[in-house]
XYZ file of C-alpha atoms in Angstrom:
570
model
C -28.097 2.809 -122.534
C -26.338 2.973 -119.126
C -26.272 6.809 -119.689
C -29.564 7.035 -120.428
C -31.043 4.989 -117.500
C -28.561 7.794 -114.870
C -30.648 10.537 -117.195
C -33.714 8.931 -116.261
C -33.313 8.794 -112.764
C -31.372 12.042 -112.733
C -33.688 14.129 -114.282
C -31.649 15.256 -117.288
C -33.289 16.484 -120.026
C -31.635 15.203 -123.526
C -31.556 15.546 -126.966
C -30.549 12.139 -129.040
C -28.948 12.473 -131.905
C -28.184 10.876 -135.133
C -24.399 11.583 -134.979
C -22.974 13.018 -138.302
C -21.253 16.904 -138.500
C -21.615 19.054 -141.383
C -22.156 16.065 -143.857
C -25.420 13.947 -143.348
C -26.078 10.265 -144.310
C -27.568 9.290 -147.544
C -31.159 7.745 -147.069
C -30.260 4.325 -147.344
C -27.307 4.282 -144.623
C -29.856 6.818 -142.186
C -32.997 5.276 -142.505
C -31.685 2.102 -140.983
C -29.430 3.921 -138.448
C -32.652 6.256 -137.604
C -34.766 2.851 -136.675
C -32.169 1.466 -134.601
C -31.582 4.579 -132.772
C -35.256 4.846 -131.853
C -35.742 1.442 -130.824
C -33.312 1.220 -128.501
C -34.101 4.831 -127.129
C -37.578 4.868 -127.185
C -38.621 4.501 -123.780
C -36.586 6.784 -122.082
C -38.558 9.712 -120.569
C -35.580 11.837 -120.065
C -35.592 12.308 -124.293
C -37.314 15.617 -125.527
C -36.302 15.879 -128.754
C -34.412 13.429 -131.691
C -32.013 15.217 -133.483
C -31.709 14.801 -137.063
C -27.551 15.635 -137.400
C -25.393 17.888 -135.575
C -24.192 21.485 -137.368
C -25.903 20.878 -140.963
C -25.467 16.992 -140.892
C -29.079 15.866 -141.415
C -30.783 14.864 -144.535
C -34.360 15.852 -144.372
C -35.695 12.740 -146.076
C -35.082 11.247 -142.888
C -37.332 14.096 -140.291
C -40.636 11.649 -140.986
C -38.638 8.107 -140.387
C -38.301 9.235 -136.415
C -42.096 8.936 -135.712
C -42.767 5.622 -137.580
C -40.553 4.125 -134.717
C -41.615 6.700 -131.774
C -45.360 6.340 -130.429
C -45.130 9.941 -128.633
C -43.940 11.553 -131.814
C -41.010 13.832 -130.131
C -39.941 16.734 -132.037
C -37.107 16.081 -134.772
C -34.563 19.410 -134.538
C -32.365 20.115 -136.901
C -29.103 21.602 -134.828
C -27.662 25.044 -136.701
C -30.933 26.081 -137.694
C -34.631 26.642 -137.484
C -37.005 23.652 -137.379
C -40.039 22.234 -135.744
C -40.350 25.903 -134.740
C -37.038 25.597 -132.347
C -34.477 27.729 -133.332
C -31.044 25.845 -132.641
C -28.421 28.260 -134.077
C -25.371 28.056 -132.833
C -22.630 30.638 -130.737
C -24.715 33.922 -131.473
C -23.681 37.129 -130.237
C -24.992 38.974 -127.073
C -27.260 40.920 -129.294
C -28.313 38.542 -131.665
C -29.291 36.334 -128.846
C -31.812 38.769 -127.463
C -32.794 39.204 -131.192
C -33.440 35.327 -131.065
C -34.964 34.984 -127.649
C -37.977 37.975 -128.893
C -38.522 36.136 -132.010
C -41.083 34.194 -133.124
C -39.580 30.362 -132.771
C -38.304 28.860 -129.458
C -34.717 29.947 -129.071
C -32.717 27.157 -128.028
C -29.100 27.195 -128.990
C -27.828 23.520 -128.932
C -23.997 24.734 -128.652
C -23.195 27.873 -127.269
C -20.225 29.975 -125.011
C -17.732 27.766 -127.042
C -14.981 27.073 -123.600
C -11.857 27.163 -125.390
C -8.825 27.733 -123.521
C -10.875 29.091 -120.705
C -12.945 31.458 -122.620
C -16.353 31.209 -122.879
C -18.619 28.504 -120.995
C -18.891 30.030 -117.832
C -17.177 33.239 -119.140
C -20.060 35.355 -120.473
C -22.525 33.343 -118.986
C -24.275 35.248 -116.119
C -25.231 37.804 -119.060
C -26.653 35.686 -121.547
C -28.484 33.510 -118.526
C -30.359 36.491 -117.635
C -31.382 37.329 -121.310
C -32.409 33.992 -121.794
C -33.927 33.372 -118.958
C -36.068 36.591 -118.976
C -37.592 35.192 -122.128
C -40.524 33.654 -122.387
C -39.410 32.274 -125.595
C -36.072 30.788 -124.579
C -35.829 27.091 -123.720
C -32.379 27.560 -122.467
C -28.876 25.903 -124.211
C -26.075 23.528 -124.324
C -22.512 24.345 -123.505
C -20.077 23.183 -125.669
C -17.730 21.287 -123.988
C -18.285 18.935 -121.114
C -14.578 17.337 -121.311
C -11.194 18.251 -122.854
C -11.300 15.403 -125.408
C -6.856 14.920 -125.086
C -5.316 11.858 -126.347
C -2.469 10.402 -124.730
C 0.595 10.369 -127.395
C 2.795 7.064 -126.685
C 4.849 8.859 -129.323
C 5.422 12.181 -127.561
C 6.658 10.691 -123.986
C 2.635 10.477 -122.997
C 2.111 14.004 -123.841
C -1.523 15.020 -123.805
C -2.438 16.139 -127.180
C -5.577 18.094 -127.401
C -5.193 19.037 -131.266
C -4.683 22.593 -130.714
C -8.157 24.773 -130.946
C -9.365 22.159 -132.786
C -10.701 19.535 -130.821
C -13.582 20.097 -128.136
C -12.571 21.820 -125.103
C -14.599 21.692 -122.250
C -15.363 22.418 -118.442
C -13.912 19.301 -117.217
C -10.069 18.558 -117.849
C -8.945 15.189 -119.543
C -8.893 13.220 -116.200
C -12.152 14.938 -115.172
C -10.237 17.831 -113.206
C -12.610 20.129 -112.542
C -12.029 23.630 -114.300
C -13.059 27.483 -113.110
C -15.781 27.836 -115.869
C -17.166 24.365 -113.551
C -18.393 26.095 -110.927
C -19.243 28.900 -112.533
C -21.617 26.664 -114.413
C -22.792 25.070 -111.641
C -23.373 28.114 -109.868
C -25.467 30.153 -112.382
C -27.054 27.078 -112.956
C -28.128 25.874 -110.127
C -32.030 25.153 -109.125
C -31.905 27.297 -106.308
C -30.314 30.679 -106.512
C -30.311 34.076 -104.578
C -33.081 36.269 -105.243
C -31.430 39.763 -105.260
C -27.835 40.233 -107.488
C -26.272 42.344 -104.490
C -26.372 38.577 -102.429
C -23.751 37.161 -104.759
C -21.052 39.682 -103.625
C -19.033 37.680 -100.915
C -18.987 40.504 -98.596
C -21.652 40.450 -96.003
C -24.944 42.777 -96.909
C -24.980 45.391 -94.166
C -28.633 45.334 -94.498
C -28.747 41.344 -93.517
C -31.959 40.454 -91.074
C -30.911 36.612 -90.853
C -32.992 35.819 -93.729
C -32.150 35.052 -97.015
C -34.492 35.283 -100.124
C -34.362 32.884 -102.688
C -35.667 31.650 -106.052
C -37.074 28.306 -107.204
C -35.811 27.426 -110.336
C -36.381 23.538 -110.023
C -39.638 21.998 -112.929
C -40.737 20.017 -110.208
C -39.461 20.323 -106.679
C -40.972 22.455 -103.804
C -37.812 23.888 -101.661
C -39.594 22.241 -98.199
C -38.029 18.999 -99.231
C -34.381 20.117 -99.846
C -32.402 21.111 -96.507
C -30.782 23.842 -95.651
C -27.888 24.212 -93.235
C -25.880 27.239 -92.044
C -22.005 27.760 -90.348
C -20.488 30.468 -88.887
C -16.895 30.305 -89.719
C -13.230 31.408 -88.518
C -10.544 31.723 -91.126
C -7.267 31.340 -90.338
C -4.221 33.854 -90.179
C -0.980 33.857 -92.167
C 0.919 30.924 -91.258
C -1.037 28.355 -90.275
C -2.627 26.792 -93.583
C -5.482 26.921 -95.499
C -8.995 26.327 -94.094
C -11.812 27.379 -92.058
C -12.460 26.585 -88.413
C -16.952 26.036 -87.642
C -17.671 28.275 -84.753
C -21.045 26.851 -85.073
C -23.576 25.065 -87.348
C -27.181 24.498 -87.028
C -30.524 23.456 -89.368
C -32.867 25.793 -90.930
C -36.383 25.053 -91.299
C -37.028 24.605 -95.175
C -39.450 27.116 -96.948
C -42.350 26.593 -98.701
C -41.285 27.832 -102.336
C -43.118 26.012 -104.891
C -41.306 25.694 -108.379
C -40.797 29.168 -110.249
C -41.550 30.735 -107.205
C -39.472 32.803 -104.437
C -39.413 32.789 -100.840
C -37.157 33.402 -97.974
C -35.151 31.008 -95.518
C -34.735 31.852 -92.090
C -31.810 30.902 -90.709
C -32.015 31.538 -86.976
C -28.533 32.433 -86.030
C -27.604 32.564 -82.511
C -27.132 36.207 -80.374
C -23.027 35.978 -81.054
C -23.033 35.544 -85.247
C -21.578 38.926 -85.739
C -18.421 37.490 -83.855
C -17.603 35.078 -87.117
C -15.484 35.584 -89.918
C -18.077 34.620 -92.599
C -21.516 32.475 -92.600
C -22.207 29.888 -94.657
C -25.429 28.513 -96.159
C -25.612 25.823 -98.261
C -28.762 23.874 -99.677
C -29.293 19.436 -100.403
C -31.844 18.650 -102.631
C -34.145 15.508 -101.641
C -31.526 12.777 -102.516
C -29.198 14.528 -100.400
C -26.742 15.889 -103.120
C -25.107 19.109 -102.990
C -27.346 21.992 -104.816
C -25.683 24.934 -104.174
C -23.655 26.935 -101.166
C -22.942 30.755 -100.558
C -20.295 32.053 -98.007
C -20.823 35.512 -97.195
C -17.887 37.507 -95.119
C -19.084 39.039 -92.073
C -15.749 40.545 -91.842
C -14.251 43.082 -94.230
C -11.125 43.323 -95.369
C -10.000 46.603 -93.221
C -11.162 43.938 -89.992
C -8.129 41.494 -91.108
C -6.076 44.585 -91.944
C -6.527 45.447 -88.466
C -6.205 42.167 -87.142
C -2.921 41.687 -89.333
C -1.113 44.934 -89.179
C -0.460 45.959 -85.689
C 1.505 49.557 -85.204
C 5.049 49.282 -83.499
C 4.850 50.600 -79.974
C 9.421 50.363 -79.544
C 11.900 50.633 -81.610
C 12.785 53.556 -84.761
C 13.278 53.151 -88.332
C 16.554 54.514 -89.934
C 17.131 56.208 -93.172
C 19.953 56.983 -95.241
C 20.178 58.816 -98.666
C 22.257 58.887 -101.731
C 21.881 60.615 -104.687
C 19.457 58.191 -106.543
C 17.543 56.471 -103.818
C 16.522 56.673 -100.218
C 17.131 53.232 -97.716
C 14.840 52.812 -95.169
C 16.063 49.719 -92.483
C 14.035 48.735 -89.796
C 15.707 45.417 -88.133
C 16.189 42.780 -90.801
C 13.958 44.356 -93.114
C 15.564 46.653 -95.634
C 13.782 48.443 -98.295
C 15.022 51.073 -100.732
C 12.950 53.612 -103.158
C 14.128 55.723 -106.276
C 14.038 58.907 -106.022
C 13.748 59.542 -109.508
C 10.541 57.493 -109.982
C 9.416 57.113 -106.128
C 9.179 53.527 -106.714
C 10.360 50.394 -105.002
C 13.818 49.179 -105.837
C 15.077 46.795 -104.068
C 14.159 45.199 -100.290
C 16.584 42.855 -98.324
C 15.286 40.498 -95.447
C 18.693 40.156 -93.187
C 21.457 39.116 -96.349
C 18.093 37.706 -98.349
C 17.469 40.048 -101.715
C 13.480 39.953 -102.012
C 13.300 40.628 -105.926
C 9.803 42.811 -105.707
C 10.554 45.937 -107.491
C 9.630 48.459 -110.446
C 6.134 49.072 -108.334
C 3.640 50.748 -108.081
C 3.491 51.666 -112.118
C 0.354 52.673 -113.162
C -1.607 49.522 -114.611
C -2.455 52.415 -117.517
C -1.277 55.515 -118.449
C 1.696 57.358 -117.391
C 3.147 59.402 -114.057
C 5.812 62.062 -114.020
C 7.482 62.938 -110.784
C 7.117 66.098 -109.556
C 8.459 65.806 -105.951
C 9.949 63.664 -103.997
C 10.568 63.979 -100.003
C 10.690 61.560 -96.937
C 10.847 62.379 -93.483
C 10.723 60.542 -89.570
C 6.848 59.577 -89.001
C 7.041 58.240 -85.181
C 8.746 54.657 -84.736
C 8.538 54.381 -88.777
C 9.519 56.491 -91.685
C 7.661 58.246 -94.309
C 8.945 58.710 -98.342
C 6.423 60.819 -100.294
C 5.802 60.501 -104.296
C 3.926 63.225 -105.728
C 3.423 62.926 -110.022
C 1.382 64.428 -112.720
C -0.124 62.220 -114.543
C -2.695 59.102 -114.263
C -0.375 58.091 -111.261
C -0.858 61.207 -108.610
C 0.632 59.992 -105.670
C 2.304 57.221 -103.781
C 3.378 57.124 -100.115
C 5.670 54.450 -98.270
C 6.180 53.884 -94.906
C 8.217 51.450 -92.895
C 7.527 51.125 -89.529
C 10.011 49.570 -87.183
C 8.520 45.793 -86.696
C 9.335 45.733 -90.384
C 5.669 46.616 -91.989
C 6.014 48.286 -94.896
C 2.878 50.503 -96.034
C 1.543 51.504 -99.415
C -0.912 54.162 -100.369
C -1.311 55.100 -103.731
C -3.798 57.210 -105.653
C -4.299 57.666 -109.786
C -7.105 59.363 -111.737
C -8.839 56.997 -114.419
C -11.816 58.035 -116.849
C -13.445 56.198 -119.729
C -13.042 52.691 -120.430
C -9.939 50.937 -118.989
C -9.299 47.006 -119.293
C -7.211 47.264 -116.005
C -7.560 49.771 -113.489
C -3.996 49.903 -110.563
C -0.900 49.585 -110.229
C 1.737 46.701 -111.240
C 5.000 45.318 -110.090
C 7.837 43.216 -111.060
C 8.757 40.311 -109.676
C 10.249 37.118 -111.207
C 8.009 33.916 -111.498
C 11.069 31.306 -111.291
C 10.729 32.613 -108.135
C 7.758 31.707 -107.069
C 6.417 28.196 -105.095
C 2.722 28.964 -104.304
C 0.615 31.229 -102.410
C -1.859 31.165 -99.236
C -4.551 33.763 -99.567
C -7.813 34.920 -98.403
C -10.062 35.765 -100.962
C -12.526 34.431 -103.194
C -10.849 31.650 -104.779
C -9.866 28.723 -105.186
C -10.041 29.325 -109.249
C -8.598 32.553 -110.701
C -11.606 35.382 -112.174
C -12.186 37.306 -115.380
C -14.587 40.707 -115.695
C -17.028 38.133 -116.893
C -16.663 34.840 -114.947
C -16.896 36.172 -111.255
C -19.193 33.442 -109.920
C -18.554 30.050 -108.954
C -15.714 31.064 -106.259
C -16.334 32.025 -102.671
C -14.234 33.402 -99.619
C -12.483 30.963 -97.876
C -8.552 30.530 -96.578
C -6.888 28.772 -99.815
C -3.526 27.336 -100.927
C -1.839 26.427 -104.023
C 1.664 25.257 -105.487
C 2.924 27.189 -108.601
C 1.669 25.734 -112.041
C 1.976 27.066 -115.287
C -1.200 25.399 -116.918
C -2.173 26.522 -119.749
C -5.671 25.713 -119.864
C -6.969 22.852 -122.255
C -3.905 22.741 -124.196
C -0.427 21.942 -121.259
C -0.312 21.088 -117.636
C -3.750 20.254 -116.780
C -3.029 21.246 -112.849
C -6.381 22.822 -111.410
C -6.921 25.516 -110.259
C -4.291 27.683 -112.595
C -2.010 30.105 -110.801
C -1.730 32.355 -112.515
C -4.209 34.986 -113.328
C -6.857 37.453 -111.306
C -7.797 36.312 -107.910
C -10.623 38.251 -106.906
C -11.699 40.665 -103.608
C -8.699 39.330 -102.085
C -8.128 40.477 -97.937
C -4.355 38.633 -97.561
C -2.057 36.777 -99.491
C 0.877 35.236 -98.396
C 3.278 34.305 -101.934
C 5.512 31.577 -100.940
C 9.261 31.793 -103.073
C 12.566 30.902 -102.554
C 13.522 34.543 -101.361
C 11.067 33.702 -97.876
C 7.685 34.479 -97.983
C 6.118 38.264 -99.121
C 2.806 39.342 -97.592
C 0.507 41.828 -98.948
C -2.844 42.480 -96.957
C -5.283 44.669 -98.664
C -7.118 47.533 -95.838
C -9.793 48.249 -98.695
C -12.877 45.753 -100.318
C -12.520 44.503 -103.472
C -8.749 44.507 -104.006
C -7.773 41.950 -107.242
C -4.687 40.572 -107.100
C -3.016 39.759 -110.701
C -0.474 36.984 -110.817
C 1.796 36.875 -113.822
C 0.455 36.151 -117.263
C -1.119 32.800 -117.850
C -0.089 30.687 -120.731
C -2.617 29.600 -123.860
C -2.766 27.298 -126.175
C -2.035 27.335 -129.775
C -4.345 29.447 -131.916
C -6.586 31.044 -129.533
C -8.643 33.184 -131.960
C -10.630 35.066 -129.651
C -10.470 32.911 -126.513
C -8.028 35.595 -124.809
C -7.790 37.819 -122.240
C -5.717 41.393 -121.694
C -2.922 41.382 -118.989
C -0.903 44.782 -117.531
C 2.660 44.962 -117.474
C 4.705 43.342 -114.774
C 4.137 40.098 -113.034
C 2.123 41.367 -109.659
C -0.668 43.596 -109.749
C -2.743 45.595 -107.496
C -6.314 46.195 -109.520
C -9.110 47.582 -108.747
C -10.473 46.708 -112.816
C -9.389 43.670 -114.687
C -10.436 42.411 -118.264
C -12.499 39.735 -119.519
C -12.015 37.228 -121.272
C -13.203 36.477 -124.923
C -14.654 32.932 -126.470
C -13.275 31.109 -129.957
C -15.839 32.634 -131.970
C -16.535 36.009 -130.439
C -13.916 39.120 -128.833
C -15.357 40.790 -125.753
C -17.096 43.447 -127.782
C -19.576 41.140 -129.452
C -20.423 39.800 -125.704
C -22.852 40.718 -122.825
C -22.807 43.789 -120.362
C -20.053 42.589 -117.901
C -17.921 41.938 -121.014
C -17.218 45.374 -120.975
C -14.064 47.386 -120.345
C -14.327 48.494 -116.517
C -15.738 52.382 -117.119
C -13.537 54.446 -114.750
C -15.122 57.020 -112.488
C -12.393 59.534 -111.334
C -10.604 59.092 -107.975
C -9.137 55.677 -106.942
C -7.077 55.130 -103.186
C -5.694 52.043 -101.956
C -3.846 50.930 -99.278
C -1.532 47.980 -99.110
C 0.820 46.523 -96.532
C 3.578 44.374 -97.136
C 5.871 42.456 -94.574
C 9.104 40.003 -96.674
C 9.822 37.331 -93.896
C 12.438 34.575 -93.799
């Protein structure tokens, strides 16, 4: 009852249900279970519908015992199926969803986007939100899970046991730790969202006129009583934490946006906004609880490259060749590349092996070297790659404050699940990592939204999500548009900083629970990758083909460049 009354004032819509799964009740242990469910449920306003069962538990001699006990008659559904003209069927494909939402019942799927293991919930869920949405005949859907339903085993050392694929896995861990597929969630389904798709891209819009147009996706609330309040931000550099500093923070006058409608907030930034690192805008709804928030870069990531990565004014960089690989020394920082494969070998910090090597390899396909040169390029020095292949060229250069540069080029067509370059590098090595970048939860193809730019930090985990570990966020996995990343280990600390948008930086392999069925996603080779493409991720019931448009392999257009800098420090 205490759940129902926070429905109630909350909002919530719900659907109560006569519990029973896949087996119903006979009539005479129902009917009296029906009446007492009614009659102590009754006057709740937040209850649509009374469900008869759950996935083919209800007994139909029981659909006309709800009303004798319910003056307002609610709808009985049966879940799984088609009844009282609602169509409940569960964990439908991408196209037999839009199949659904055109039909001729009210498409409302009470489970759907099973969140196994990380797949599904808020993976996939941006596409089928739009299809739904855009139908006049959807009525919208219920996750399944909310929690990680784990039992502590006093027989296993107080092991978490979360029966394998088996029992419900959901969105919040078994303590309540929030998971990725959370805010994902939370953002796609939040009542007020950005009007225009290009807005949800954490860079800046060039085309920005310190407005921002929104939708109203609230039953009942007019946007003029929520409040609206911007920051301009400064992120910090390498070294000194995680965070954001406020440059400045002010109050924008609420819009008139009735429900369903859209409308525009103007934020009135002061003369100097430009000067920030990022803006943020974030929205309180008339209670004052958090609705949704948006942090936009104003700088891109060649501005922190620049900022970062400063050219050596004194000071040479020496070179010295045998007849496998070429050793390029500048100061403490030593850094040696095969001449056989033009890639990196080995680097030294003073008497300090760093253990990044094997890179870059392309993320797919092959490269054969077909020359190989290196030559003095001012105070640093230059080693040259050229290859047939999907790989076409690489080019390193040290300069003498111990910067080491990457560029790299490869030729991709057709669909690819990951589009770059990989290295090796051993994860016993590895504490944590400081990065800036759209975090703090790692990304799939399909689960981009939910994270936002910010300065973030995390120790190493190796959570295997809903099944071991339980630490949130994960670290392993794809960490999207990232700008820097500093990845703390016990070798010293190894900086890459990105001088192009969009750079995704892979992390090792993350683990998954037992029996996955199609709640996976596709890694490259090596432990550190530099991607321009990564994979989604599928759900228990469905593989990435049977999902929506951004489920899809990345579709390669020709030509990629990148360029990377790296700097191993003590």
């Amino acid at each position: 009852a205490y759940f129902l009354d926070l429905c109630d004032e909350l909002g919530l819509y719900v659907l109560d249900e006569l519990t029973g799964w896949q087996h119903h009740y006979d009539e005479g242990v129902g009917a009296p279970l029906v009446e007492a469910l009614v009659e102590r449920d009754v006057n709740h306003p937040s209850i649509l519908f009374w469900d008869n069962g759950n996935e083919g538990g209800w007994n139909t001699a029981l659909d006309d015992d709800f009303a004798q006990y319910d003056p307002q008659r609610r709808a009985v559904l049966h879940p799984w199926t088609t009844f009282s003209g609602v169509d409940t069927s569960h964990y439908q494909t991408y196209s037999s969803t839009a199949s659904k939402a055109a039909g001729p019942a009210i498409f409302m799927p009470t489970e759907f986007l099973h969140g196994l293991y990380d797949g599904g919930a808020g993976a996939g869920l941006n596409d089928y939100w739009k299809l739904m949405g855009g139908s006049q005949r959807s009525a919208g859907g219920f996750i399944w899970a909310l929690v990680d339903e784990s039992v502590v085993r006093d027989d296993r050392g107080g092991a978490l046991d979360t029966n394998g694929s088996r029992a419900p896995d959901g969105i919040l861990g078994p303590f309540r730790e929030k998971e990725g597929s959370f805010f994902t969630i939370k953002d796609i389904w939040s009542p007020v969202q950005l009007a225009s798709p290009a807005y949800y891209d954490s860079v800046f819009p060039a085309s920005f006129d310190k407005t921002v147009k929104l939708v109203n996706r609230y039953d009942f609330t007019n946007l003029r009583t929520c409040r609206f309040t911007w920051q301009l931000l400064a992120f910090p550099l390498p070294g000194a934490g995680p965070g954001h500093q406020v440059l400045s923070q002010g109050q924008a006058a609420a819009p008139d946006v009735a429900p369903g409608a859209t409308g525009a907030v103007t934020l009135g930034l002061p003369a100097d906004w430009t000067g920030a690192d990022a803006l943020r805008l974030s929205v309180t709804d008339p209670a004052g609880r958090d609705v949704s928030s948006w942090t936009w870069r104003v700088r891109k990531a060649p501005d922190f490259a620049a900022r970062l990565v400063k050219p050596a004014t004194t000071g040479s960089v020496t070179a010295t060749e045998t007849t496998t690989d070429v050793t390029l020394v500048a100061g403490a920082t030593r850094v040696t590349i095969g001449k056989s494969s033009g890639r990196l070998t080995g680097v030294r910090r003073g008497s300090t092996p760093v253990s990044l090597a094997n890179g870059p390899a392309p993320a797919g396909g092959a490269a054969t070297l077909t020359a190989f040169s290196h030559f003095r390029d001012g105070t640093g020095w230059v080693v040259q790659a050229d290859y047939s292949g999907d790989l076409t060229s690489v080019r390193w250069r040290l300069d003498a404050n111990g910067w080491l540069r990457l560029e790299y080029r490869y030729r991709a067509t057709g669909d690819h699940d990951h589009l770059g370059v990989n290295f090796d590098y051993p994860e016993t090595n590895v504490r944590g990592l400081t990065w800036l970048g759209d975090g703090p939860y790692r990304v799939y193809k399909n689960r981009l939204r939910g994270v936002q730019p910010h300065v973030w930090s995390k120790p190493y985990n190796d959570t295997a999500t809903g099944a071991s570990g339980f630490a949130y966020p994960e670290f392993k996995g794809y960490h999207a548009r990232t700008c820097w990343a500093v990845l703390d280990t016990t070798e010293g600390a190894v900086t890459v900083v990105a001088a192009e948008e969009g750079l995704f930086l892979r992390l090792f392999t993350p683990a998954t629970g037992p029996d996955p069925q199609n709640a996976v996603a596709t890694y490259p080779a090596g432990g550190i990758s530099l991607l321009d493409g990564i994979a989604p991720i599928g759900n228990k019931f469905h593989g990435v083909a049977s999902l929506g448009p951004e489920s899809r392999p990345n579709a390669a257009t020709g030509d990629y460049y990148r360029t990377v800098h790296f700097r191993f420090d003590a």
